[in-house]
Structures are given as structure tokens and as C-alpha cells.
PDB file of C-alpha atoms in Angstrom:
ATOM      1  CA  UNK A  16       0.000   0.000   0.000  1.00 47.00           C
ATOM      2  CA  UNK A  17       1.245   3.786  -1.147  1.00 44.00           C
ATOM      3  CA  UNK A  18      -0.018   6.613   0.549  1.00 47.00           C
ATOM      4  CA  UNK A  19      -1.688   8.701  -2.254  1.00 46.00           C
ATOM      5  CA  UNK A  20      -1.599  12.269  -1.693  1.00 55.00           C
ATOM      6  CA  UNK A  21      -4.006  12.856  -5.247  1.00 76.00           C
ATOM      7  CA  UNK A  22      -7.469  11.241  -3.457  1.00 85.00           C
ATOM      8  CA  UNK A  23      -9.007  11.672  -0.238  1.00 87.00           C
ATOM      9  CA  UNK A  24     -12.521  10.069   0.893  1.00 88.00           C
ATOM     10  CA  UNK A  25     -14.867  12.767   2.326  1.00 88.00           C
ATOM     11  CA  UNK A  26     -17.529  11.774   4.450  1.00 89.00           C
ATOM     12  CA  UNK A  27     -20.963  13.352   4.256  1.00 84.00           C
ATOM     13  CA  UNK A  28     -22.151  12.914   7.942  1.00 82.00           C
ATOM     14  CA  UNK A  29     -24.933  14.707  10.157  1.00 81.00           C
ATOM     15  CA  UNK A  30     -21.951  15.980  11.875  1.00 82.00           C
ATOM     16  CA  UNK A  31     -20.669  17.894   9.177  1.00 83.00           C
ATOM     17  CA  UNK A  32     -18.017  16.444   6.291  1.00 86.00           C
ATOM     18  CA  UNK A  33     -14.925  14.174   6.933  1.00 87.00           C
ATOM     19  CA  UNK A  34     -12.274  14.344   5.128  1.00 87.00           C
ATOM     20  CA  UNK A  35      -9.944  11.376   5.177  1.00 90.00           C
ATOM     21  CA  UNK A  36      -6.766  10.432   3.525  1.00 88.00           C
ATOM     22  CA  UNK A  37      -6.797   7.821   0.862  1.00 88.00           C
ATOM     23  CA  UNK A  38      -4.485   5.004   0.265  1.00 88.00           C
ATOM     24  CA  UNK A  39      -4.019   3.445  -3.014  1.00 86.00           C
ATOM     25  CA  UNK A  40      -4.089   0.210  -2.719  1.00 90.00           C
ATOM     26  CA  UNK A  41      -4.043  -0.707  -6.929  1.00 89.00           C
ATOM     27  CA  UNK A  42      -5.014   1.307 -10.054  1.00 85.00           C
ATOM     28  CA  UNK A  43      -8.572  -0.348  -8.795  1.00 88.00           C
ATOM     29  CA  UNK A  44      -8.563  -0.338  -5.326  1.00 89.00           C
ATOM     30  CA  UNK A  45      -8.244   2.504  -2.722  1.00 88.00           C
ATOM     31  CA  UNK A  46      -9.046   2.305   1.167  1.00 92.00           C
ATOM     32  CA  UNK A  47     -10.184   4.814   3.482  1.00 91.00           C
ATOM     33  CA  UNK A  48     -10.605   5.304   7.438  1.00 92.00           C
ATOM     34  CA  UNK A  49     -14.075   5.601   7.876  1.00 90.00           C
ATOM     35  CA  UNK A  50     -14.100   8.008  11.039  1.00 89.00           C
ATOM     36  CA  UNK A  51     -16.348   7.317  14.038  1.00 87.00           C
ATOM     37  CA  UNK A  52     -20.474   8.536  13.937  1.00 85.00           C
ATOM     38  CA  UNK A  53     -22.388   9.902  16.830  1.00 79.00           C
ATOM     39  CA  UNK A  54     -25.648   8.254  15.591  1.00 80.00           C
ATOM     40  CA  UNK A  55     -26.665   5.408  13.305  1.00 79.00           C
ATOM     41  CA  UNK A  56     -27.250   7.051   9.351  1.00 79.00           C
ATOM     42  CA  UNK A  57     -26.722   6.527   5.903  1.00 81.00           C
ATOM     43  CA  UNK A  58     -24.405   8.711   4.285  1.00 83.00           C
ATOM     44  CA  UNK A  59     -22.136   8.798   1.597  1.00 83.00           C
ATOM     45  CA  UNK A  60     -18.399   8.796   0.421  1.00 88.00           C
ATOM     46  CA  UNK A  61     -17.233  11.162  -2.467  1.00 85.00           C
ATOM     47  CA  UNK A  62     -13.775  10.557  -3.760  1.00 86.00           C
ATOM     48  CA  UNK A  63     -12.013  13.487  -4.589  1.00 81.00           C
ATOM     49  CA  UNK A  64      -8.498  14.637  -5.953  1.00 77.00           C
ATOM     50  CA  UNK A  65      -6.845  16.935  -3.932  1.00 68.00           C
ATOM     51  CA  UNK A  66      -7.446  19.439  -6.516  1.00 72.00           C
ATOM     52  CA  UNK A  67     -11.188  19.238  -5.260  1.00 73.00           C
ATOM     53  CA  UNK A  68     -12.035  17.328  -8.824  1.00 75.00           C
ATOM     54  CA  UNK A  69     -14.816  15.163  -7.650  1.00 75.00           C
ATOM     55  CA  UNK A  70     -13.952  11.292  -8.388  1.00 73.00           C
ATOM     56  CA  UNK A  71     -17.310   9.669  -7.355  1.00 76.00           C
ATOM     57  CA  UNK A  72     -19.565   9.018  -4.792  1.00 80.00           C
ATOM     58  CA  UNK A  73     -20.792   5.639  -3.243  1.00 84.00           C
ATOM     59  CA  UNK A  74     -23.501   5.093  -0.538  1.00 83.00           C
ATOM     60  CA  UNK A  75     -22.346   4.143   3.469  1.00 84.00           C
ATOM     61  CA  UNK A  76     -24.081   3.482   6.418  1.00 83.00           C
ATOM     62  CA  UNK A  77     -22.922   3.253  10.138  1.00 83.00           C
ATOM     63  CA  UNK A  78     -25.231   1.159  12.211  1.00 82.00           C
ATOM     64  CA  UNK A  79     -24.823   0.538  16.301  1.00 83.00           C
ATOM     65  CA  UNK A  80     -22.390  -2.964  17.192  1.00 85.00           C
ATOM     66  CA  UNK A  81     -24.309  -5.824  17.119  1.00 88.00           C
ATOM     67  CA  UNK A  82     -25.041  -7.893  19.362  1.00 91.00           C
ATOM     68  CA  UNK A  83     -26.080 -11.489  20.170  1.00 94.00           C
ATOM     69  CA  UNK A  84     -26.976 -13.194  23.931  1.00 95.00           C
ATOM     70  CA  UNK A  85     -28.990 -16.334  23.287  1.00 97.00           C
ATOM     71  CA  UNK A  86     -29.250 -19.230  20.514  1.00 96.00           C
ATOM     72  CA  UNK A  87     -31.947 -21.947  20.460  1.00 97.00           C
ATOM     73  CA  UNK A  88     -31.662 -24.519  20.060  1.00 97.00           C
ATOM     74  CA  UNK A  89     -28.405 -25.641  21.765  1.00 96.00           C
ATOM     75  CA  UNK A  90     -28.216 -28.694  19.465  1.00 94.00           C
ATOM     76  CA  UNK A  91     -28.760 -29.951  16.371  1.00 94.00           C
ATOM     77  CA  UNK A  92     -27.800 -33.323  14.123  1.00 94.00           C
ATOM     78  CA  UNK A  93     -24.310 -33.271  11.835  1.00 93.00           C
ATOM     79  CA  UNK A  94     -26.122 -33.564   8.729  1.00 94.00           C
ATOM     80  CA  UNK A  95     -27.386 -29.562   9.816  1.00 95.00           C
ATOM     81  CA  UNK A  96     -30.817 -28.649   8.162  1.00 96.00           C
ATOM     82  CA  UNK A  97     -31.788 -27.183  11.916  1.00 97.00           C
ATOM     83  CA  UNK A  98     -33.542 -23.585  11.909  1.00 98.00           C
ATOM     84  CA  UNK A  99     -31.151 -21.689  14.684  1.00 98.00           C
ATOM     85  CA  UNK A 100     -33.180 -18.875  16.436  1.00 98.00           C
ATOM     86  CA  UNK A 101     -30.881 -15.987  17.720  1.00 97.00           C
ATOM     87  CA  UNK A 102     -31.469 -13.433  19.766  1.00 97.00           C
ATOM     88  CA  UNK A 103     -29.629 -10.004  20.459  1.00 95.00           C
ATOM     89  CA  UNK A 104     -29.752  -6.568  20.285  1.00 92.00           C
ATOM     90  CA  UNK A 105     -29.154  -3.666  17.434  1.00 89.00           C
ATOM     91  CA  UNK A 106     -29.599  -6.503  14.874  1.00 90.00           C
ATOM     92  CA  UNK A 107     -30.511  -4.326  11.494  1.00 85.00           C
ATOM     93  CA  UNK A 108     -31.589  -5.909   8.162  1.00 86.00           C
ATOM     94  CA  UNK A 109     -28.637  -6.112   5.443  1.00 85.00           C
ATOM     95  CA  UNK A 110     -27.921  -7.773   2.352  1.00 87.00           C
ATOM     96  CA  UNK A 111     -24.758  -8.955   4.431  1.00 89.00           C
ATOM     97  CA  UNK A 112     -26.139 -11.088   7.088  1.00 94.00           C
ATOM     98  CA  UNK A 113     -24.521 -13.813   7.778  1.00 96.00           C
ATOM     99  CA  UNK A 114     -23.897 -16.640  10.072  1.00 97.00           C
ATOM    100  CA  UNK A 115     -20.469 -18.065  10.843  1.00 96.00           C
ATOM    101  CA  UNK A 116     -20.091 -21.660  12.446  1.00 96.00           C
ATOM    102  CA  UNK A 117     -16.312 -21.937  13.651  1.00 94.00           C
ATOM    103  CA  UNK A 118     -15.618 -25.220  13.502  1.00 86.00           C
ATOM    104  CA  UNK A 119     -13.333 -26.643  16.722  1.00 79.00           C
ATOM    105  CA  UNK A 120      -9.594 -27.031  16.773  1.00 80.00           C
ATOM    106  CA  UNK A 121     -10.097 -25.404  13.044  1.00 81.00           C
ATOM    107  CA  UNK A 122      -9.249 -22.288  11.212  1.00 83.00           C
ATOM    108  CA  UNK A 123     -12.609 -23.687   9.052  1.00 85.00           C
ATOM    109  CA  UNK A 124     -15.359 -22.027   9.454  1.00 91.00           C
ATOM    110  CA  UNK A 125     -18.988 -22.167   7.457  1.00 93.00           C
ATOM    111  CA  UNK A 126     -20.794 -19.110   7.000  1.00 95.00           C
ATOM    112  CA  UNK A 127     -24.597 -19.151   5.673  1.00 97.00           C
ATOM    113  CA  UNK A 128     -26.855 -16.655   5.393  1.00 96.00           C
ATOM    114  CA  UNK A 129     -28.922 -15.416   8.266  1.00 96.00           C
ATOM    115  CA  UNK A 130     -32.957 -13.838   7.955  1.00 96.00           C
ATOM    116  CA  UNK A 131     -33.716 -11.085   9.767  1.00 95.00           C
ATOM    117  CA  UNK A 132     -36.706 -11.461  12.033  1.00 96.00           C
ATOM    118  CA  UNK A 133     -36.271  -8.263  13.999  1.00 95.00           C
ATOM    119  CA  UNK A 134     -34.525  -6.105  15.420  1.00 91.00           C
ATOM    120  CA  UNK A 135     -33.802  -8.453  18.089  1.00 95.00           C
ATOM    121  CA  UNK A 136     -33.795 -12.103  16.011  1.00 97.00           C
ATOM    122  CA  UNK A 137     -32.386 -13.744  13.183  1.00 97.00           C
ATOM    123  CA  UNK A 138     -32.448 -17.172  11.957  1.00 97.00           C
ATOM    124  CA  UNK A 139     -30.145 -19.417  10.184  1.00 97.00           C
ATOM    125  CA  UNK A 140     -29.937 -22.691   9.057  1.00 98.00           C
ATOM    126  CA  UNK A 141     -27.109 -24.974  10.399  1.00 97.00           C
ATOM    127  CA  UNK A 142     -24.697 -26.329   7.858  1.00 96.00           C
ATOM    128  CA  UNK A 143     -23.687 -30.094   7.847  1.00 94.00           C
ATOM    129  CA  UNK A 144     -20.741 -30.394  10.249  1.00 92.00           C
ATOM    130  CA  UNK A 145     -18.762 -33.234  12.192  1.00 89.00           C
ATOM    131  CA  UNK A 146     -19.586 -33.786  15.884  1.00 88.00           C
ATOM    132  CA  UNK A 147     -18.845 -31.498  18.630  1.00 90.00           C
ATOM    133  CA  UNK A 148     -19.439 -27.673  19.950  1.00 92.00           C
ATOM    134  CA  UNK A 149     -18.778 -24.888  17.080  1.00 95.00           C
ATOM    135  CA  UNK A 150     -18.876 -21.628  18.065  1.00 95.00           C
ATOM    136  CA  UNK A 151     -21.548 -19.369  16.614  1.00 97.00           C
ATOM    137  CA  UNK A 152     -21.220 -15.837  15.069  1.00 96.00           C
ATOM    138  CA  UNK A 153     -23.567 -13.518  12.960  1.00 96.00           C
ATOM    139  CA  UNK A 154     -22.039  -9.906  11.102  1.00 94.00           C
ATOM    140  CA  UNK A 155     -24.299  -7.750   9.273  1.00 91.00           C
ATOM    141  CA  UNK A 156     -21.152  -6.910   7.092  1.00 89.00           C
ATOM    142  CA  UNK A 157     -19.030 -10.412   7.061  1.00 90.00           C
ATOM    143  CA  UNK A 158     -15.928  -7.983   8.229  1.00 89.00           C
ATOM    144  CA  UNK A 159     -16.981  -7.533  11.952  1.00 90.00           C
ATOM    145  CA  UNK A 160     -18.398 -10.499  13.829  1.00 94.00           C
ATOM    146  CA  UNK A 161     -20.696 -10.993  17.561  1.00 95.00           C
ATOM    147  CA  UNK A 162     -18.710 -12.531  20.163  1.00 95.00           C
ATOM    148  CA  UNK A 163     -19.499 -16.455  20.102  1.00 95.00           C
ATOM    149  CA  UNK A 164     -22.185 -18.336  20.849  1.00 96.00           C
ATOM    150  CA  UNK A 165     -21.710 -22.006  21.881  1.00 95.00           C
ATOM    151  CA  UNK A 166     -23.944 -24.851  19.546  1.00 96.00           C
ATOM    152  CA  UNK A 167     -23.201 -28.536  19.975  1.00 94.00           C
ATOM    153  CA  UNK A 168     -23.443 -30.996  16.103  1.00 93.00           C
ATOM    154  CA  UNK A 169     -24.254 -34.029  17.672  1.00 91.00           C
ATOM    155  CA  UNK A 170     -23.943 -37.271  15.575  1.00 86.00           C
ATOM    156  CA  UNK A 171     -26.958 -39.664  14.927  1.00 81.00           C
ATOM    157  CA  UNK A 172     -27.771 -42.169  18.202  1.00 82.00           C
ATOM    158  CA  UNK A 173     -26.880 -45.584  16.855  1.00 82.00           C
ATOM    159  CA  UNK A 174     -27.760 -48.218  19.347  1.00 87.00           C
ATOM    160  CA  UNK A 175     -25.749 -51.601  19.303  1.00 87.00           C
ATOM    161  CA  UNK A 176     -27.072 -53.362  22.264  1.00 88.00           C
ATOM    162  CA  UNK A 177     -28.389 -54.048  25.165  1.00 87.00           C
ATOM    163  CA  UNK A 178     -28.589 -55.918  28.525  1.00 86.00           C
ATOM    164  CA  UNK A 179     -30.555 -57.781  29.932  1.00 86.00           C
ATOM    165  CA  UNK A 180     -32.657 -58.003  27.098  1.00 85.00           C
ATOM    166  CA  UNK A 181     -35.749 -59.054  29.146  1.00 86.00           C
ATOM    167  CA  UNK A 182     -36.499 -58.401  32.172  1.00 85.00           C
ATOM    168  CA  UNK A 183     -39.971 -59.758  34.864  1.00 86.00           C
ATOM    169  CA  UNK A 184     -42.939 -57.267  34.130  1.00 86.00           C
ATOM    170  CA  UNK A 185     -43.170 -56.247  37.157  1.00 88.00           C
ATOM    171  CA  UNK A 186     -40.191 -53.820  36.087  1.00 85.00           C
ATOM    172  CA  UNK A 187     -37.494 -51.604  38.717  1.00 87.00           C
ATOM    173  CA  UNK A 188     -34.781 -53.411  36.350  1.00 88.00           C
ATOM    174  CA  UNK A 189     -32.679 -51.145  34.882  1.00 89.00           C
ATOM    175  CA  UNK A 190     -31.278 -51.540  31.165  1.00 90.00           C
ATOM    176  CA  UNK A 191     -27.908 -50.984  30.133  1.00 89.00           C
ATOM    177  CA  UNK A 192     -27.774 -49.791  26.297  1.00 89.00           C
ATOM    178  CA  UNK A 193     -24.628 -49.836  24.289  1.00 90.00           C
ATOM    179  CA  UNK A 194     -23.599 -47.553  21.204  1.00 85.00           C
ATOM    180  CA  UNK A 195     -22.590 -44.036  19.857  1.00 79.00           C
ATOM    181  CA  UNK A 196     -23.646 -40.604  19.420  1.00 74.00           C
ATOM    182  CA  UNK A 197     -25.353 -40.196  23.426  1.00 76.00           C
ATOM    183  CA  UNK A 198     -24.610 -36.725  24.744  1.00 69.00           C
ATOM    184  CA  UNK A 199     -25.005 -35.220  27.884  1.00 66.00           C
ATOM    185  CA  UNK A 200     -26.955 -32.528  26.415  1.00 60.00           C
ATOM    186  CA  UNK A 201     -29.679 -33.579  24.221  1.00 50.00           C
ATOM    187  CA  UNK A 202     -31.597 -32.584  22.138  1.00 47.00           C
ATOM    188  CA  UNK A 203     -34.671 -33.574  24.589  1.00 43.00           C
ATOM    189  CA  UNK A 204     -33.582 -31.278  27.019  1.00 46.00           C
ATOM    190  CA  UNK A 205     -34.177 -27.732  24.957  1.00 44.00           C
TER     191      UNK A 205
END
């Protein structure tokens, strides 16, 4: 990255214009600072030269941070497919809302995209995933993300036996079952 000293990004903002430096990035590509708001708005960014030659103008919006406290349920099955309700605060409706599912001991992660419900919900759709607690995230701008939720994939109950397999009907005999995918938190229990 070069420091351009031909553009600058100005900032159209109900607290008056900010101007910012640019930095070129490629012939394409140029970044700005986007300076800090006072209130949630839609604004927008014209590109000048320093020569005050005006280069173009694209729309921005600054929204309040996001946030997210609860997610039901707390499980769901590998092969995904489960509607995940979330709820939070400051959640806005954007083109860019997403869902991230971190996978663990990963740098994988799955992102889908998330419906907005209201300002306080959004839903998403788990994506397949192997067994074990993912953490959850949702961004209304796939740059910035929520701090993480916890959501347990929990692989199919496959039962292989069990013993005795007959017992008096009068009952009180407990039954010892054998196989795989048991967790201590099921999906009963939401």
C-alpha cells in the first residue's frame, strides 16, 4: 500500500463532512478510514483529488455494534438442516447477514446466510458439520463479527445393544444400552 496524496474520501455525515486520507491500494482499489459517527445514518463517500475534482460518490451506512446473547436450540444433528433462532440486540436488516459456524480445533469455518426477524432475532440454518461444539457468530457486514455463541453438532444415536434383554414385568430393572452418538446434552432437554 502507497499513501496517495491525489485522493481523499470525504464523508458526508450529520456531523458535518470528513475528510480522510486515501491510500491506493491498486489502479482499482483505494481504502479509506471511515471516522467514528455519533448516531446510526446513511451517508455517503465522495472521492475526490486533492485538486477538489470530484472522483465519485458511493452510498455508506454506520449502524450501532451488534449484538447477540442467546441461541436456540443448543443442538442440532451433523447432517445440519436445523432452523437456529438468535437473539440479540441492534440486529438491522442487510444484504450482508450472515452466520459463521467456527468449527473446533479449526481455522474452518462455514458461513450461511442469516434472515432477519427483527430487530432483536435472526435465523439461520445450520450447515452439515462433524460432531462437537462450534462456536456461533452472525455480522451484518461479514468484516466484523458478535462474540461467540456455543452450539453442539451431535452425531446420529446408533444403538448396538443391550442388557438384559428381558427383564420380569413387574419392572425396577434397569437396562444398560450400548452404542454411539449419546450426549449429555440432548436434544430432549431444549
Amino acid at each position: 500500500a502507497v499513501e496517495s496524496h491525489a485522493l481523499e474520501c470525504n464523508f458526508a455525515m450529520t456531523e458535518g463532512e470528513t475528510v480522510v486520507e486515501a491510500t491506493l491500494m491498486s489502479h482499482s482499489i483505494i481504502a479509506c478510514t471511515s471516522p467514528s459517527a455519533s448516531v446510526t445514518q446513511s451517508t455517503h463517500v465522495v472521492v475526490r483529488d486533492h485538486g477538489g475534482q470530484y472522483a465519485g460518490q458511493v452510498e455508506f451506512a454506520y449502524h450501532t455494534t451488534l449484538s447477540v446473547l442467546e441461541l436456540t436450540p443448543l443442538t442440532g444433528p451433523t447432517e445440519g438442516g436445523t432452523p437456529v433462532l438468535i437473539s440479540g440486540h441492534d440486529i438491522w436488516k442487510s444484504s450482508l447477514l450472515f452466520c459463521r459456524f467456527v468449527l473446533p480445533y479449526s481455522t474452518v469455518s462455514l458461513e450461511v446466510v442469516a434472515q432477519f426477524v427483527s430487530d432483536s432475532r435472526l435465523a439461520c440454518i445450520t450447515p452439515a458439520s462433524p460432531h462437537g461444539i462450534v462456536e456461533v457468530q452472525v455480522s451484518a457486514n461479514r468484516l466484523q463479527w458478535t462474540e461467540p455463541l456455543g452450539y453442539e453438532y451431535q452425531a446420529p444415536i446408533q444403538l448396538q445393544s443391550l442388557f438384559p434383554e428381558q427383564v420380569q414385568q413387574t419392572g425396577g430393572r434397569v437396562i444398560t444400552l450400548t452404542g454411539s452418538g449419546f450426549s449429555a446434552r440432548s436434544r430432549s432437554e431444549e
